[in-house]
């Protein structure tokens, strides 16, 4: 049964992709090039860890199947539609199965949802149309690809000798150069047939993205007593999108990524025992349908596998001229709103007070787990995990506290309720007695 479903998925994938690039693919060139590629690998002595491929893809990050009420209601509303808010992802990995932190091109340089956030799980770039240009492609190569490749190979104790494979898409600069890096362009019209990133990696990622976006929706419904579908979706920001992207990429197994090089470089693919990209996509789509039924309303309950697959396919559709115009205008509107809000901004980021609150909350959570879970071994395991996870914040707290010379004692202490007849004690405040969260 599973094999027949995978076969149907492959057939559907082929029928859908018979547009644009796949329809004009040069089969003869794609059959001949792997032999040329193998000779180049042998001549230069490249290892799988040193051979990389990149490709970009569109992602409509706030889009669900069209039958859902949130999409239907949005379609009726005037102005720019969030379901047409597209980002471009630059995905890059090597023949050993390592995936780099992706590049992401957004319409805004600093959207409100990412205010005061750094160390993002993507390399952030922007232009008004949210698509790759030669300038952005060059920036990604020098500022994202080179540092990551250097660090990766250094950690493996390998020489910085890199073969970087690309197709000849319009946004890819043709004059890239960096010492130790050889740039190789695939023959024209062979991308859909032999480029590793196009052999199911990108489609599998988009299926995982859809499934994880739905999983977050279901989790919110389970944990928020005041949950509404419209309210949750309104607060699904680009920051949420980045978290979903990171989760989806982490689920891409090394063995799966390695297997996608089979058509271009079959000698580097090991005995494959994991799930193929098609199987990953199929499982993710199945799970997405299950999650939609759990939501049980808003048009989600009747979603089918075909509808989820169609949603995944639409990420590759180009925006119309009208869509691009509205997308560009929406950037100006957001920038104006941002300016209007700046004076109302309150302090953002981590402060000593907020760090202390985080750690107090963690302690309270550990107390609940210890008190309520009858399975003591399980409770200890979870609480130990919380201790390990929170240690980074404890270190930051200690560092920030040292930078502040005098702190009032009340800063980190919870207020204590006193009876009307109780006289407060006279505290000696000559020493700093600020409570430091337990190490």
XYZ file of N, CA and C in Angstrom, residues 352-368 390 393-394 412-414 435-438:
81
model
N 17.700 41.848 33.329
C 17.860 41.046 34.543
C 16.505 40.614 35.091
N 15.545 41.537 35.044
C 14.221 41.212 35.564
C 13.579 40.074 34.771
N 13.705 40.140 33.454
C 13.081 39.121 32.613
C 13.795 37.781 32.731
N 15.121 37.821 32.832
C 15.867 36.580 33.031
C 15.468 35.913 34.341
N 15.330 36.726 35.383
C 14.930 36.173 36.672
C 13.536 35.567 36.596
N 12.638 36.239 35.871
C 11.286 35.708 35.714
C 11.298 34.390 34.941
N 12.128 34.321 33.903
C 12.246 33.083 33.129
C 12.674 31.934 34.034
N 13.683 32.196 34.871
C 14.216 31.122 35.716
C 13.263 30.766 36.851
N 12.540 31.756 37.389
C 11.526 31.438 38.398
C 10.429 30.564 37.790
N 10.034 30.912 36.570
C 8.989 30.137 35.893
C 9.454 28.707 35.639
N 10.730 28.562 35.262
C 11.282 27.219 35.049
C 11.240 26.410 36.342
N 11.577 27.060 37.472
C 11.525 26.371 38.765
C 10.095 25.958 39.111
N 9.148 26.848 38.828
C 7.749 26.516 39.098
C 7.300 25.327 38.238
N 7.730 25.325 36.981
C 7.397 24.212 36.089
C 7.986 22.908 36.614
N 9.237 22.957 37.064
C 9.861 21.755 37.613
C 9.125 21.266 38.852
N 8.658 22.215 39.662
C 7.902 21.840 40.855
C 6.602 21.131 40.507
N 5.913 21.626 39.488
C 4.664 20.987 39.056
C 4.922 19.582 38.523
N 18.123 25.601 30.627
C 18.076 26.935 31.224
C 19.457 27.450 31.625
N 20.748 30.712 30.100
C 20.179 31.939 30.650
C 20.789 32.273 32.010
N 21.127 31.246 32.793
C 21.779 31.502 34.078
C 23.133 32.162 33.877
N 14.226 41.146 42.152
C 13.981 39.761 41.741
C 13.110 38.987 42.722
N 12.644 39.669 43.774
C 11.846 38.977 44.781
C 10.367 39.196 44.526
N 9.602 38.157 44.713
C 8.166 38.293 44.572
C 7.634 39.109 45.748
N 18.558 38.335 45.225
C 18.449 36.887 45.042
C 18.994 36.496 43.682
N 19.935 35.586 43.687
C 20.457 35.039 42.438
C 19.829 33.682 42.211
N 19.224 33.475 41.045
C 18.629 32.150 40.782
C 19.638 31.044 40.998
N 19.144 29.913 41.496
C 20.030 28.795 41.814
C 20.786 28.338 40.594
